[in-house]
Amino acid sequence: MSWKAIGIFDSGVGGLTVLREIIKTLPQEDTVYLGDTARVPYGTKSPETVVRFARQITSFLVSRDIKLLVVACNTASAVSLDELKAEFPIPIVGVIEPGAAQAAKVTRSGRVGVIGTAGTIRSSAYTKAIKKINPDIEVITAECPMFVPLVEEGWTDNEVARLTAGIYLKKLKESSVDTLVLGCTHYPLLKGIISEVMGDGVTLVDSAEETARVVREILAEKGETRPVEEKGNHHFFVTDVPAGFVRVGNRFLGGALGDVYQVDLEKELLQGGRV
Ligand code: DGL
């Protein structure tokens, strides 16, 4: 029997933090990852543009016969998940709902902070998802756009990162949240500094871990989990030349990336008659 792969995409390298959790949770599964490195960042772009990119990438991954799609990018999950679910007939998992569910579960004070890109925070997707679970939870949000370039530069533990975090997180700290959702693929790499600034009493929620759990549940329910004795293969595609992705990606994935191939999405989709 041949088993299909799990598709996963992000605007660039950030989604590798989600892939890392999926590999940890389901080491037997094959995966196909696409990082849209030619068009990153998504966090500063309009919802219309991000939806267009997300539809193109999903068409490409679906054409590779995947069994489930993970939208690993918080910004893309925030603005395009409904459109993708309506258009493509496979299970599609975003990172917002799993992160929101975990935050609603762990908060004791009912005051939850959410940080993310401008696109994610302006969509209010996390606030809506948390309030859908428990309308009494108060959600305080903050955009932290500089965190993305800091992490890509590898500046996750120096004075610049510490100062930036201090400024961005001031309002949340003063709001006495007891839970903080790291609502961006890059932020798990800043966990150390963020928890230093927020203090011991604040639980950090990493959407990646929760998302991997949801993927495992869906595959189990559908009887589509590969046998545990198998070992998954991992394929990587990017839309710009692979060099930068490989350099930064190893840090995000926490291990050696395999071969990374460049793909021209528009050409692929034109050939397949999908755009
Ligand atoms: N992957 C994006 C996210 O999680 C961060 C990088 C970007 O802005 O594209 O929102």
PDB file of C-alpha atoms and ligand atoms in Angstrom:
ATOM      1  CA  MET A   1       0.000   0.000   0.000  1.00  0.00           C
ATOM      2  CA  SER A   2       1.352   3.456  -0.820  1.00  0.00           C
ATOM      3  CA  TRP A   3       0.800   6.171   1.710  1.00  0.00           C
ATOM      4  CA  LYS A   4       0.304   9.806   0.790  1.00  0.00           C
ATOM      5  CA  ALA A   5       2.374  12.593   2.311  1.00  0.00           C
ATOM      6  CA  ILE A   6       1.370  15.481   4.566  1.00  0.00           C
ATOM      7  CA  GLY A   7       1.640  18.847   2.754  1.00  0.00           C
ATOM      8  CA  ILE A   8       2.785  21.869   4.696  1.00  0.00           C
ATOM      9  CA  PHE A   9       3.457  25.435   3.678  1.00  0.00           C
ATOM     10  CA  ASP A  10       4.667  28.751   5.016  1.00  0.00           C
ATOM     11  CA  SER A  11       5.819  32.088   3.635  1.00  0.00           C
ATOM     12  CA  GLY A  12       9.423  30.932   4.122  1.00  0.00           C
ATOM     13  CA  VAL A  13      11.525  29.115   6.695  1.00  0.00           C
ATOM     14  CA  GLY A  14       9.291  29.787   9.720  1.00  0.00           C
ATOM     15  CA  GLY A  15       6.952  26.842   9.105  1.00  0.00           C
ATOM     16  CA  LEU A  16       9.879  24.518   9.722  1.00  0.00           C
ATOM     17  CA  THR A  17       9.182  25.001  13.444  1.00  0.00           C
ATOM     18  CA  VAL A  18       5.773  23.412  12.764  1.00  0.00           C
ATOM     19  CA  LEU A  19       7.291  20.694  10.559  1.00  0.00           C
ATOM     20  CA  ARG A  20       9.742  19.922  13.357  1.00  0.00           C
ATOM     21  CA  GLU A  21       6.850  19.209  15.756  1.00  0.00           C
ATOM     22  CA  ILE A  22       5.041  17.125  13.130  1.00  0.00           C
ATOM     23  CA  ILE A  23       8.157  15.009  12.561  1.00  0.00           C
ATOM     24  CA  LYS A  24       8.546  14.611  16.333  1.00  0.00           C
ATOM     25  CA  THR A  25       4.900  13.528  16.723  1.00  0.00           C
ATOM     26  CA  LEU A  26       4.609  11.456  13.527  1.00  0.00           C
ATOM     27  CA  PRO A  27       8.130  10.343  12.535  1.00  0.00           C
ATOM     28  CA  GLN A  28       6.732   7.712  10.172  1.00  0.00           C
ATOM     29  CA  GLU A  29       4.973  10.207   7.882  1.00  0.00           C
ATOM     30  CA  ASP A  30       6.300  11.549   4.565  1.00  0.00           C
ATOM     31  CA  THR A  31       6.043  15.320   4.243  1.00  0.00           C
ATOM     32  CA  VAL A  32       6.209  17.859   1.410  1.00  0.00           C
ATOM     33  CA  TYR A  33       7.088  21.387   2.540  1.00  0.00           C
ATOM     34  CA  LEU A  34       6.818  24.558   0.467  1.00  0.00           C
ATOM     35  CA  GLY A  35       8.403  27.825   1.623  1.00  0.00           C
ATOM     36  CA  ASP A  36       7.331  30.815  -0.471  1.00  0.00           C
ATOM     37  CA  THR A  37      10.740  32.459  -0.116  1.00  0.00           C
ATOM     38  CA  ALA A  38      10.342  34.610  -3.244  1.00  0.00           C
ATOM     39  CA  ARG A  39       7.364  36.425  -1.694  1.00  0.00           C
ATOM     40  CA  VAL A  40       8.110  36.387   2.057  1.00  0.00           C
ATOM     41  CA  PRO A  41       7.094  38.170   4.313  1.00  0.00           C
ATOM     42  CA  TYR A  42       3.336  37.654   4.364  1.00  0.00           C
ATOM     43  CA  GLY A  43       2.869  39.452   7.684  1.00  0.00           C
ATOM     44  CA  THR A  44       3.058  42.908   6.143  1.00  0.00           C
ATOM     45  CA  LYS A  45       0.872  42.140   3.092  1.00  0.00           C
ATOM     46  CA  SER A  46      -2.873  42.623   2.553  1.00  0.00           C
ATOM     47  CA  PRO A  47      -5.248  39.706   3.202  1.00  0.00           C
ATOM     48  CA  GLU A  48      -6.207  39.643  -0.529  1.00  0.00           C
ATOM     49  CA  THR A  49      -2.598  39.080  -1.566  1.00  0.00           C
ATOM     50  CA  VAL A  50      -1.954  36.412   1.061  1.00  0.00           C
ATOM     51  CA  VAL A  51      -5.142  34.554   0.062  1.00  0.00           C
ATOM     52  CA  ARG A  52      -3.983  34.548  -3.584  1.00  0.00           C
ATOM     53  CA  PHE A  53      -0.569  33.146  -2.618  1.00  0.00           C
ATOM     54  CA  ALA A  54      -2.131  30.535  -0.317  1.00  0.00           C
ATOM     55  CA  ARG A  55      -4.488  29.294  -3.068  1.00  0.00           C
ATOM     56  CA  GLN A  56      -1.602  28.919  -5.520  1.00  0.00           C
ATOM     57  CA  ILE A  57       0.536  26.983  -3.051  1.00  0.00           C
ATOM     58  CA  THR A  58      -2.355  24.749  -2.008  1.00  0.00           C
ATOM     59  CA  SER A  59      -3.056  23.922  -5.687  1.00  0.00           C
ATOM     60  CA  PHE A  60       0.592  22.976  -6.130  1.00  0.00           C
ATOM     61  CA  LEU A  61       0.676  20.760  -3.034  1.00  0.00           C
ATOM     62  CA  VAL A  62      -2.699  19.151  -3.783  1.00  0.00           C
ATOM     63  CA  SER A  63      -1.394  18.309  -7.286  1.00  0.00           C
ATOM     64  CA  ARG A  64       1.296  16.257  -5.482  1.00  0.00           C
ATOM     65  CA  ASP A  65      -1.472  14.104  -4.018  1.00  0.00           C
ATOM     66  CA  ILE A  66      -1.175  14.941  -0.314  1.00  0.00           C
ATOM     67  CA  LYS A  67      -3.585  13.468   2.276  1.00  0.00           C
ATOM     68  CA  LEU A  68      -3.740  16.529   4.547  1.00  0.00           C
ATOM     69  CA  LEU A  69      -2.529  20.126   4.382  1.00  0.00           C
ATOM     70  CA  VAL A  70      -1.031  22.121   7.247  1.00  0.00           C
ATOM     71  CA  VAL A  71      -1.055  25.889   6.807  1.00  0.00           C
ATOM     72  CA  ALA A  72       1.953  26.470   9.049  1.00  0.00           C
ATOM     73  CA  CYS A  73       2.043  30.233   8.562  1.00  0.00           C
ATOM     74  CA  ASN A  74       0.026  32.133  11.171  1.00  0.00           C
ATOM     75  CA  THR A  75      -0.671  35.016   8.791  1.00  0.00           C
ATOM     76  CA  ALA A  76      -1.894  32.695   6.018  1.00  0.00           C
ATOM     77  CA  SER A  77      -3.959  30.691   8.544  1.00  0.00           C
ATOM     78  CA  ALA A  78      -5.502  33.893   9.880  1.00  0.00           C
ATOM     79  CA  VAL A  79      -6.681  35.207   6.520  1.00  0.00           C
ATOM     80  CA  SER A  80      -7.036  32.264   4.101  1.00  0.00           C
ATOM     81  CA  LEU A  81      -8.114  29.142   5.976  1.00  0.00           C
ATOM     82  CA  ASP A  82     -11.847  29.483   5.252  1.00  0.00           C
ATOM     83  CA  GLU A  83     -11.256  30.048   1.519  1.00  0.00           C
ATOM     84  CA  LEU A  84      -8.883  27.085   1.290  1.00  0.00           C
ATOM     85  CA  LYS A  85     -11.275  24.781   3.144  1.00  0.00           C
ATOM     86  CA  ALA A  86     -14.132  25.796   0.836  1.00  0.00           C
ATOM     87  CA  GLU A  87     -12.061  25.219  -2.303  1.00  0.00           C
ATOM     88  CA  PHE A  88      -9.963  22.099  -1.650  1.00  0.00           C
ATOM     89  CA  PRO A  89     -11.491  18.732  -0.670  1.00  0.00           C
ATOM     90  CA  ILE A  90      -8.808  17.517   1.766  1.00  0.00           C
ATOM     91  CA  PRO A  91      -8.454  18.058   5.529  1.00  0.00           C
ATOM     92  CA  ILE A  92      -6.774  21.446   6.094  1.00  0.00           C
ATOM     93  CA  VAL A  93      -5.294  22.358   9.478  1.00  0.00           C
ATOM     94  CA  GLY A  94      -4.226  25.898  10.385  1.00  0.00           C
ATOM     95  CA  VAL A  95      -2.153  26.951  13.374  1.00  0.00           C
ATOM     96  CA  ILE A  96      -4.617  29.448  14.878  1.00  0.00           C
ATOM     97  CA  GLU A  97      -7.321  27.141  16.263  1.00  0.00           C
ATOM     98  CA  PRO A  98      -4.906  24.688  17.932  1.00  0.00           C
ATOM     99  CA  GLY A  99      -3.010  27.570  19.580  1.00  0.00           C
ATOM    100  CA  ALA A 100      -6.231  29.247  20.681  1.00  0.00           C
ATOM    101  CA  ALA A 101      -7.580  25.997  22.154  1.00  0.00           C
ATOM    102  CA  GLN A 102      -4.394  25.435  24.129  1.00  0.00           C
ATOM    103  CA  ALA A 103      -4.428  29.028  25.467  1.00  0.00           C
ATOM    104  CA  ALA A 104      -8.068  28.728  26.552  1.00  0.00           C
ATOM    105  CA  LYS A 105      -7.186  25.475  28.318  1.00  0.00           C
ATOM    106  CA  VAL A 106      -4.160  26.697  30.257  1.00  0.00           C
ATOM    107  CA  THR A 107      -5.212  30.205  31.374  1.00  0.00           C
ATOM    108  CA  ARG A 108      -6.225  30.437  35.013  1.00  0.00           C
ATOM    109  CA  SER A 109      -6.823  34.185  35.218  1.00  0.00           C
ATOM    110  CA  GLY A 110      -8.795  34.404  31.959  1.00  0.00           C
ATOM    111  CA  ARG A 111      -6.382  37.019  30.607  1.00  0.00           C
ATOM    112  CA  VAL A 112      -4.559  35.849  27.495  1.00  0.00           C
ATOM    113  CA  GLY A 113      -1.992  37.718  25.416  1.00  0.00           C
ATOM    114  CA  VAL A 114      -1.410  37.071  21.714  1.00  0.00           C
ATOM    115  CA  ILE A 115       1.568  38.280  19.695  1.00  0.00           C
ATOM    116  CA  GLY A 116       1.992  37.990  15.926  1.00  0.00           C
ATOM    117  CA  THR A 117       2.622  39.797  12.655  1.00  0.00           C
ATOM    118  CA  ALA A 118       0.573  42.860  11.688  1.00  0.00           C
ATOM    119  CA  GLY A 119      -1.509  40.686   9.332  1.00  0.00           C
ATOM    120  CA  THR A 120      -2.327  38.121  12.026  1.00  0.00           C
ATOM    121  CA  ILE A 121      -3.119  40.646  14.760  1.00  0.00           C
ATOM    122  CA  ARG A 122      -5.232  42.897  12.493  1.00  0.00           C
ATOM    123  CA  SER A 123      -7.309  39.899  11.361  1.00  0.00           C
ATOM    124  CA  SER A 124      -8.307  39.273  15.030  1.00  0.00           C
ATOM    125  CA  ALA A 125      -8.278  35.565  14.150  1.00  0.00           C
ATOM    126  CA  TYR A 126      -6.800  34.472  17.505  1.00  0.00           C
ATOM    127  CA  THR A 127      -9.157  36.707  19.495  1.00  0.00           C
ATOM    128  CA  LYS A 128     -12.176  35.290  17.633  1.00  0.00           C
ATOM    129  CA  ALA A 129     -10.956  31.692  18.025  1.00  0.00           C
ATOM    130  CA  ILE A 130     -10.307  32.089  21.777  1.00  0.00           C
ATOM    131  CA  LYS A 131     -13.627  33.855  22.385  1.00  0.00           C
ATOM    132  CA  LYS A 132     -15.467  31.158  20.439  1.00  0.00           C
ATOM    133  CA  ILE A 133     -14.187  28.654  23.005  1.00  0.00           C
ATOM    134  CA  ASN A 134     -14.753  30.913  26.018  1.00  0.00           C
ATOM    135  CA  PRO A 135     -16.301  34.380  25.517  1.00  0.00           C
ATOM    136  CA  ASP A 136     -15.263  35.403  29.050  1.00  0.00           C
ATOM    137  CA  ILE A 137     -11.550  35.268  28.287  1.00  0.00           C
ATOM    138  CA  GLU A 138     -10.029  38.691  27.831  1.00  0.00           C
ATOM    139  CA  VAL A 139      -7.573  38.760  24.914  1.00  0.00           C
ATOM    140  CA  ILE A 140      -4.869  41.422  24.687  1.00  0.00           C
ATOM    141  CA  THR A 141      -2.844  41.520  21.466  1.00  0.00           C
ATOM    142  CA  ALA A 142       0.374  43.102  20.185  1.00  0.00           C
ATOM    143  CA  GLU A 143       2.028  43.230  16.775  1.00  0.00           C
ATOM    144  CA  CYS A 144       5.751  42.376  16.924  1.00  0.00           C
ATOM    145  CA  PRO A 145       6.932  42.824  13.322  1.00  0.00           C
ATOM    146  CA  MET A 146      10.649  43.198  14.141  1.00  0.00           C
ATOM    147  CA  PHE A 147      10.800  39.735  15.710  1.00  0.00           C
ATOM    148  CA  VAL A 148      10.785  38.065  12.265  1.00  0.00           C
ATOM    149  CA  PRO A 149      13.962  39.717  10.871  1.00  0.00           C
ATOM    150  CA  LEU A 150      15.669  39.351  14.275  1.00  0.00           C
ATOM    151  CA  VAL A 151      15.115  35.596  14.286  1.00  0.00           C
ATOM    152  CA  GLU A 152      16.163  35.203  10.648  1.00  0.00           C
ATOM    153  CA  GLU A 153      19.375  37.058  11.485  1.00  0.00           C
ATOM    154  CA  GLY A 154      19.961  34.635  14.350  1.00  0.00           C
ATOM    155  CA  TRP A 155      19.671  37.470  16.898  1.00  0.00           C
ATOM    156  CA  THR A 156      17.628  35.529  19.409  1.00  0.00           C
ATOM    157  CA  ASP A 157      19.710  36.098  22.509  1.00  0.00           C
ATOM    158  CA  ASN A 158      21.390  39.497  22.464  1.00  0.00           C
ATOM    159  CA  GLU A 159      20.739  43.045  23.684  1.00  0.00           C
ATOM    160  CA  VAL A 160      18.843  44.117  20.552  1.00  0.00           C
ATOM    161  CA  ALA A 161      16.425  41.200  20.882  1.00  0.00           C
ATOM    162  CA  ARG A 162      16.040  41.852  24.622  1.00  0.00           C
ATOM    163  CA  LEU A 163      15.322  45.583  24.117  1.00  0.00           C
ATOM    164  CA  THR A 164      12.893  44.916  21.261  1.00  0.00           C
ATOM    165  CA  ALA A 165      11.015  42.328  23.314  1.00  0.00           C
ATOM    166  CA  GLY A 166      10.890  44.736  26.272  1.00  0.00           C
ATOM    167  CA  ILE A 167       9.226  47.413  24.142  1.00  0.00           C
ATOM    168  CA  TYR A 168       6.799  45.128  22.281  1.00  0.00           C
ATOM    169  CA  LEU A 169       5.715  43.199  25.380  1.00  0.00           C
ATOM    170  CA  LYS A 170       5.350  46.153  27.769  1.00  0.00           C
ATOM    171  CA  LYS A 171       1.587  46.504  27.275  1.00  0.00           C
ATOM    172  CA  LEU A 172       1.024  42.759  27.704  1.00  0.00           C
ATOM    173  CA  LYS A 173       3.124  42.633  30.833  1.00  0.00           C
ATOM    174  CA  GLU A 174       1.187  45.556  32.318  1.00  0.00           C
ATOM    175  CA  SER A 175      -2.079  43.811  31.428  1.00  0.00           C
ATOM    176  CA  SER A 176      -1.117  40.928  33.744  1.00  0.00           C
ATOM    177  CA  VAL A 177      -1.820  38.156  31.253  1.00  0.00           C
ATOM    178  CA  ASP A 178      -0.983  34.694  32.597  1.00  0.00           C
ATOM    179  CA  THR A 179      -0.764  33.065  29.149  1.00  0.00           C
ATOM    180  CA  LEU A 180       0.913  34.304  25.984  1.00  0.00           C
ATOM    181  CA  VAL A 181       0.314  32.793  22.534  1.00  0.00           C
ATOM    182  CA  LEU A 182       3.369  32.874  20.269  1.00  0.00           C
ATOM    183  CA  GLY A 183       1.233  33.565  17.179  1.00  0.00           C
ATOM    184  CA  CYS A 184       3.990  33.532  14.568  1.00  0.00           C
ATOM    185  CA  THR A 185       6.184  30.743  13.224  1.00  0.00           C
ATOM    186  CA  HIS A 186       9.361  32.584  14.204  1.00  0.00           C
ATOM    187  CA  TYR A 187       8.575  33.355  17.824  1.00  0.00           C
ATOM    188  CA  PRO A 188       9.311  29.899  19.331  1.00  0.00           C
ATOM    189  CA  LEU A 189      12.975  30.697  18.640  1.00  0.00           C
ATOM    190  CA  LEU A 190      12.639  33.721  20.943  1.00  0.00           C
ATOM    191  CA  LYS A 191      11.036  31.728  23.771  1.00  0.00           C
ATOM    192  CA  GLY A 192      14.001  32.368  26.087  1.00  0.00           C
ATOM    193  CA  ILE A 193      13.902  36.152  25.824  1.00  0.00           C
ATOM    194  CA  ILE A 194      10.105  36.380  25.745  1.00  0.00           C
ATOM    195  CA  SER A 195       9.760  34.394  28.959  1.00  0.00           C
ATOM    196  CA  GLU A 196      12.563  36.410  30.541  1.00  0.00           C
ATOM    197  CA  VAL A 197      10.633  39.632  29.782  1.00  0.00           C
ATOM    198  CA  MET A 198       7.185  38.272  30.703  1.00  0.00           C
ATOM    199  CA  GLY A 199       8.340  36.573  33.914  1.00  0.00           C
ATOM    200  CA  ASP A 200       7.868  33.145  35.451  1.00  0.00           C
ATOM    201  CA  GLY A 201       4.117  33.302  35.993  1.00  0.00           C
ATOM    202  CA  VAL A 202       3.310  33.500  32.271  1.00  0.00           C
ATOM    203  CA  THR A 203       2.794  30.295  30.253  1.00  0.00           C
ATOM    204  CA  LEU A 204       3.957  30.515  26.637  1.00  0.00           C
ATOM    205  CA  VAL A 205       1.766  28.687  24.109  1.00  0.00           C
ATOM    206  CA  ASP A 206       3.528  27.384  21.024  1.00  0.00           C
ATOM    207  CA  SER A 207       0.952  26.728  18.282  1.00  0.00           C
ATOM    208  CA  ALA A 208       3.323  24.317  16.536  1.00  0.00           C
ATOM    209  CA  GLU A 209       3.127  21.638  19.261  1.00  0.00           C
ATOM    210  CA  GLU A 210      -0.655  21.790  19.419  1.00  0.00           C
ATOM    211  CA  THR A 211      -1.007  21.736  15.638  1.00  0.00           C
ATOM    212  CA  ALA A 212       1.047  18.532  15.406  1.00  0.00           C
ATOM    213  CA  ARG A 213      -1.296  16.925  17.944  1.00  0.00           C
ATOM    214  CA  VAL A 214      -4.355  17.899  15.877  1.00  0.00           C
ATOM    215  CA  VAL A 215      -2.746  16.453  12.716  1.00  0.00           C
ATOM    216  CA  ARG A 216      -2.122  13.154  14.544  1.00  0.00           C
ATOM    217  CA  GLU A 217      -5.757  13.024  15.707  1.00  0.00           C
ATOM    218  CA  ILE A 218      -7.206  13.679  12.235  1.00  0.00           C
ATOM    219  CA  LEU A 219      -5.037  11.027  10.575  1.00  0.00           C
ATOM    220  CA  ALA A 220      -5.900   8.506  13.302  1.00  0.00           C
ATOM    221  CA  GLU A 221      -9.633   9.209  12.938  1.00  0.00           C
ATOM    222  CA  LYS A 222      -9.435   8.707   9.184  1.00  0.00           C
ATOM    223  CA  GLY A 223      -7.295   5.557   9.491  1.00  0.00           C
ATOM    224  CA  GLU A 224      -4.592   7.250   7.418  1.00  0.00           C
ATOM    225  CA  THR A 225      -1.660   7.077   9.831  1.00  0.00           C
ATOM    226  CA  ARG A 226       1.327   5.280   8.348  1.00  0.00           C
ATOM    227  CA  PRO A 227       2.508   2.248  10.351  1.00  0.00           C
ATOM    228  CA  VAL A 228       4.876   3.293  13.156  1.00  0.00           C
ATOM    229  CA  GLU A 229       7.694   1.033  11.934  1.00  0.00           C
ATOM    230  CA  GLU A 230       8.025   3.192   8.756  1.00  0.00           C
ATOM    231  CA  LYS A 231      10.384   6.161   8.529  1.00  0.00           C
ATOM    232  CA  GLY A 232       9.168   9.327   6.817  1.00  0.00           C
ATOM    233  CA  ASN A 233      10.916  11.095   3.920  1.00  0.00           C
ATOM    234  CA  HIS A 234      10.878  14.866   3.743  1.00  0.00           C
ATOM    235  CA  HIS A 235      10.816  16.918   0.557  1.00  0.00           C
ATOM    236  CA  PHE A 236      11.381  20.662   0.408  1.00  0.00           C
ATOM    237  CA  PHE A 237      10.398  23.203  -2.225  1.00  0.00           C
ATOM    238  CA  VAL A 238      11.056  26.936  -2.262  1.00  0.00           C
ATOM    239  CA  THR A 239      10.088  29.685  -4.702  1.00  0.00           C
ATOM    240  CA  ASP A 240      13.451  31.535  -4.610  1.00  0.00           C
ATOM    241  CA  VAL A 241      16.945  30.056  -4.955  1.00  0.00           C
ATOM    242  CA  PRO A 242      17.430  27.548  -2.097  1.00  0.00           C
ATOM    243  CA  ALA A 243      20.672  28.908  -0.561  1.00  0.00           C
ATOM    244  CA  GLY A 244      19.166  31.285   2.036  1.00  0.00           C
ATOM    245  CA  PHE A 245      16.481  28.766   3.007  1.00  0.00           C
ATOM    246  CA  VAL A 246      19.058  26.059   3.619  1.00  0.00           C
ATOM    247  CA  ARG A 247      21.258  28.358   5.696  1.00  0.00           C
ATOM    248  CA  VAL A 248      18.506  29.619   8.011  1.00  0.00           C
ATOM    249  CA  GLY A 249      16.306  26.523   7.764  1.00  0.00           C
ATOM    250  CA  ASN A 250      18.639  24.188   9.599  1.00  0.00           C
ATOM    251  CA  ARG A 251      18.288  26.358  12.697  1.00  0.00           C
ATOM    252  CA  PHE A 252      14.497  26.323  12.462  1.00  0.00           C
ATOM    253  CA  LEU A 253      14.209  22.604  11.825  1.00  0.00           C
ATOM    254  CA  GLY A 254      16.778  21.726  14.432  1.00  0.00           C
ATOM    255  CA  GLY A 255      18.485  19.304  12.076  1.00  0.00           C
ATOM    256  CA  ALA A 256      19.841  18.787   8.603  1.00  0.00           C
ATOM    257  CA  LEU A 257      17.481  19.703   5.780  1.00  0.00           C
ATOM    258  CA  GLY A 258      17.404  17.287   2.852  1.00  0.00           C
ATOM    259  CA  ASP A 259      17.586  18.442  -0.764  1.00  0.00           C
ATOM    260  CA  VAL A 260      15.705  21.669  -1.444  1.00  0.00           C
ATOM    261  CA  TYR A 261      14.266  22.316  -4.908  1.00  0.00           C
ATOM    262  CA  GLN A 262      13.219  25.613  -6.447  1.00  0.00           C
ATOM    263  CA  VAL A 263       9.779  25.693  -8.054  1.00  0.00           C
ATOM    264  CA  ASP A 264       8.091  28.285 -10.281  1.00  0.00           C
ATOM    265  CA  LEU A 265       4.533  28.152  -8.951  1.00  0.00           C
ATOM    266  CA  GLU A 266       2.881  30.162 -11.720  1.00  0.00           C
ATOM    267  CA  LYS A 267       4.505  28.004 -14.435  1.00  0.00           C
ATOM    268  CA  GLU A 268       3.557  24.763 -12.639  1.00  0.00           C
ATOM    269  CA  LEU A 269      -0.032  25.849 -12.202  1.00  0.00           C
ATOM    270  CA  LEU A 270      -0.339  27.114 -15.783  1.00  0.00           C
ATOM    271  CA  GLN A 271       0.909  23.748 -17.034  1.00  0.00           C
ATOM    272  CA  GLY A 272      -1.634  21.995 -14.864  1.00  0.00           C
ATOM    273  CA  GLY A 273      -4.359  24.428 -16.009  1.00  0.00           C
ATOM    274  CA  ARG A 274      -4.914  25.562 -12.434  1.00  0.00           C
ATOM    275  CA  VAL A 275      -4.455  29.343 -12.773  1.00  0.00           C
TER     276      VAL A 275
HETATM  277  N1  DGL B   1       5.286  32.831   8.778  1.00  0.00           N
HETATM  278  C1  DGL B   1       4.790  34.124   9.177  1.00  0.00           C
HETATM  279  C2  DGL B   1       3.743  33.935  10.281  1.00  0.00           C
HETATM  280  O1  DGL B   1       3.723  32.961  10.981  1.00  0.00           O
HETATM  281  C3  DGL B   1       5.893  35.042   9.639  1.00  0.00           C
HETATM  282  C4  DGL B   1       6.784  35.541   8.517  1.00  0.00           C
HETATM  283  C5  DGL B   1       6.038  36.381   7.505  1.00  0.00           C
HETATM  284  O2  DGL B   1       5.646  37.526   7.829  1.00  0.00           O
HETATM  285  O3  DGL B   1       5.831  35.892   6.401  1.00  0.00           O
HETATM  286  O4  DGL B   1       2.918  34.793  10.457  1.00  0.00           O
END
